[in-house]
Amino acid sequence: MKQTGRHLLVGMLVIALGALSVLGIWQSFGELGPSWRAVTGRGTEGTFMPERMHAVGRGGDHQWRGTFVSTDQTVTRPDVALDNPPGRIRIGLAVPARDTGARRVVYGDGMPLATVRNLAVLALLALGWGLAGWLLVARRRAVAE
C-alpha cells in the first residue's frame, strides 16, 4: 500500500512536470526568437503610441497597450503591448519601439524582459528535469545495491 502511494505520487509529479514543460517550452520558444531579435537590433523600427495601461498581477507591474506604427508607415499593429517601456512613458506620448514579429508585443529600447523571462523558464525546466533524472538514477542505484 505504501509503495503504491509513492508510485502514484511520483507518476503524478512526472505528468505534471511534463505538462508544465510542454507549456513552458511552447510559450518560451514562441517568444524567444522575437525577443532575441529585439536584443540584437533587428526588426521594424517605429513608434508605439500608448493608449492604456493596466496592472498585471499582484506585484503592481504595469502593461502598456497601444498601437505600433513603423517609421515608413507601412506597418500598423493595433492593440499590442510594449515590452521594456521607458520611464517617461505616458498615455498619448509616442515612444521608439521595434516590431520583431512577436504575436502581441513590440519592444522598447534595451534588454527585453521577455528574453530574460524565457531564458529563466528554460533554465528552470532544465534544472527540474535534471534533478528528476538525478533522483531517478540515485533511486535505481539504491535499489540495485
CSV table of C-alpha atoms in Angstrom, one decimal:
chain,number,residue,atom,x,y,z
A,1,MET,CA,0.0,0.0,0.0
A,2,LYS,CA,2.7,2.4,1.0
A,3,GLN,CA,4.8,1.6,-2.2
A,4,THR,CA,1.7,2.1,-4.4
A,5,GLY,CA,1.1,5.5,-2.9
A,6,ARG,CA,4.7,6.5,-3.7
A,7,HIS,CA,4.5,5.3,-7.2
A,8,LEU,CA,1.2,7.1,-7.7
A,9,LEU,CA,2.7,10.4,-6.3
A,10,VAL,CA,5.8,10.0,-8.5
A,11,GLY,CA,3.7,9.3,-11.6
A,12,MET,CA,1.5,12.4,-10.9
A,13,LEU,CA,4.6,14.6,-10.4
A,14,VAL,CA,6.2,13.3,-13.7
A,15,ILE,CA,2.9,14.0,-15.6
A,16,ALA,CA,2.6,17.5,-14.0
A,17,LEU,CA,6.3,18.3,-14.8
A,18,GLY,CA,5.8,17.0,-18.3
A,19,ALA,CA,2.7,19.2,-18.9
A,20,LEU,CA,4.3,22.3,-17.4
A,21,SER,CA,7.4,21.6,-19.5
A,22,VAL,CA,5.4,21.4,-22.7
A,23,LEU,CA,3.5,24.7,-21.9
A,24,GLY,CA,6.7,26.4,-20.8
A,25,ILE,CA,8.7,25.4,-23.8
A,26,TRP,CA,5.8,26.3,-26.2
A,27,GLN,CA,5.5,29.8,-24.7
A,28,SER,CA,9.2,30.4,-24.3
A,29,PHE,CA,10.3,29.2,-27.8
A,30,GLY,CA,7.4,31.2,-29.3
A,31,GLU,CA,8.6,34.4,-27.8
A,32,LEU,CA,12.4,33.8,-27.6
A,33,GLY,CA,13.0,34.4,-31.3
A,34,PRO,CA,11.3,37.7,-31.5
A,35,SER,CA,12.7,39.0,-28.2
A,36,TRP,CA,16.2,37.9,-29.2
A,37,ARG,CA,15.8,39.8,-32.5
A,38,ALA,CA,14.9,42.9,-30.4
A,39,VAL,CA,18.1,42.4,-28.3
A,40,THR,CA,20.2,42.2,-31.4
A,41,GLY,CA,18.6,45.3,-33.0
A,42,ARG,CA,16.7,43.6,-35.8
A,43,GLY,CA,13.1,44.1,-36.8
A,44,THR,CA,11.0,47.0,-38.0
A,45,GLU,CA,11.6,50.3,-36.3
A,46,GLY,CA,8.8,52.7,-35.5
A,47,THR,CA,6.8,54.2,-32.6
A,48,PHE,CA,4.5,52.9,-30.0
A,49,MET,CA,1.6,55.1,-29.0
A,50,PRO,CA,0.4,54.2,-25.5
A,51,GLU,CA,-3.4,54.1,-25.3
A,52,ARG,CA,-4.0,52.4,-21.9
A,53,MET,CA,-2.1,50.9,-19.0
A,54,HIS,CA,-3.2,48.3,-16.5
A,55,ALA,CA,-1.7,46.5,-13.6
A,56,VAL,CA,-0.7,42.9,-14.1
A,57,GLY,CA,-0.7,40.5,-11.2
A,58,ARG,CA,-0.3,41.4,-7.5
A,59,GLY,CA,3.2,42.9,-7.9
A,60,GLY,CA,1.8,46.0,-9.5
A,61,ASP,CA,3.6,45.5,-12.8
A,62,HIS,CA,2.2,47.7,-15.5
A,63,GLN,CA,1.5,46.7,-19.0
A,64,TRP,CA,1.2,49.4,-21.6
A,65,ARG,CA,-1.0,48.7,-24.6
A,66,GLY,CA,-1.4,50.7,-27.7
A,67,THR,CA,-0.7,51.0,-31.4
A,68,PHE,CA,2.7,50.4,-33.2
A,69,VAL,CA,3.3,52.3,-36.5
A,70,SER,CA,6.5,51.6,-38.5
A,71,THR,CA,8.8,54.6,-39.4
A,72,ASP,CA,7.8,54.2,-43.1
A,73,GLN,CA,4.1,53.9,-42.2
A,74,THR,CA,3.8,50.5,-43.9
A,75,VAL,CA,3.1,48.5,-40.7
A,76,THR,CA,0.4,49.3,-38.2
A,77,ARG,CA,-0.3,47.0,-35.3
A,78,PRO,CA,-3.2,48.0,-33.0
A,79,ASP,CA,-3.6,46.6,-29.5
A,80,VAL,CA,-0.1,45.4,-28.8
A,81,ALA,CA,1.8,45.5,-25.6
A,82,LEU,CA,5.1,47.3,-25.1
A,83,ASP,CA,7.9,45.2,-23.5
A,84,ASN,CA,10.5,47.3,-21.7
A,85,PRO,CA,8.8,50.6,-21.7
A,86,PRO,CA,10.9,53.7,-21.0
A,87,GLY,CA,10.4,55.5,-17.6
A,88,ARG,CA,9.0,58.6,-19.3
A,89,ILE,CA,6.1,56.7,-21.0
A,90,ARG,CA,2.6,58.4,-20.7
A,91,ILE,CA,-0.7,57.9,-22.5
A,92,GLY,CA,-0.6,59.8,-25.8
A,93,LEU,CA,3.2,60.2,-25.9
A,94,ALA,CA,4.8,58.2,-28.7
A,95,VAL,CA,8.0,56.3,-27.8
A,96,PRO,CA,10.5,54.4,-30.0
A,97,ALA,CA,9.7,50.8,-30.5
A,98,ARG,CA,10.7,47.8,-32.6
A,99,ASP,CA,8.4,45.1,-34.1
A,100,THR,CA,10.2,41.8,-34.4
A,101,GLY,CA,7.3,39.5,-35.3
A,102,ALA,CA,6.0,38.6,-31.8
A,103,ARG,CA,2.3,38.0,-31.8
A,104,ARG,CA,1.1,40.6,-29.3
A,105,VAL,CA,4.2,42.5,-28.3
A,106,VAL,CA,6.6,45.2,-29.6
A,107,TYR,CA,9.8,46.1,-27.9
A,108,GLY,CA,11.2,49.3,-26.4
A,109,ASP,CA,15.0,50.0,-26.2
A,110,GLY,CA,17.2,47.9,-24.0
A,111,MET,CA,17.0,44.3,-22.9
A,112,PRO,CA,13.5,42.9,-23.4
A,113,LEU,CA,12.0,41.4,-20.2
A,114,ALA,CA,10.7,38.6,-22.3
A,115,THR,CA,14.2,37.4,-23.2
A,116,VAL,CA,15.2,37.2,-19.5
A,117,ARG,CA,11.9,35.6,-18.5
A,118,ASN,CA,12.0,33.0,-21.3
A,119,LEU,CA,15.6,32.0,-20.6
A,120,ALA,CA,14.8,31.7,-16.9
A,121,VAL,CA,11.8,29.4,-17.7
A,122,LEU,CA,14.0,27.2,-20.0
A,123,ALA,CA,16.8,27.1,-17.3
A,124,LEU,CA,14.3,26.1,-14.6
A,125,LEU,CA,12.8,23.4,-16.8
A,126,ALA,CA,16.3,22.0,-17.5
A,127,LEU,CA,17.1,22.1,-13.8
A,128,GLY,CA,13.8,20.4,-12.9
A,129,TRP,CA,14.3,17.6,-15.4
A,130,GLY,CA,18.0,17.3,-14.4
A,131,LEU,CA,17.0,16.9,-10.8
A,132,ALA,CA,14.3,14.4,-11.6
A,133,GLY,CA,16.8,12.4,-13.7
A,134,TRP,CA,19.4,12.5,-10.9
A,135,LEU,CA,16.8,11.3,-8.3
A,136,LEU,CA,15.7,8.5,-10.6
A,137,VAL,CA,19.3,7.3,-11.2
A,138,ALA,CA,20.1,7.6,-7.5
A,139,ARG,CA,16.9,5.6,-6.6
A,140,ARG,CA,17.8,2.9,-9.2
A,141,ARG,CA,21.3,2.6,-7.8
A,142,ALA,CA,20.0,2.3,-4.2
A,143,VAL,CA,17.5,-0.4,-5.2
A,144,ALA,CA,20.2,-2.3,-7.2
A,145,GLU,CA,22.6,-2.4,-4.2
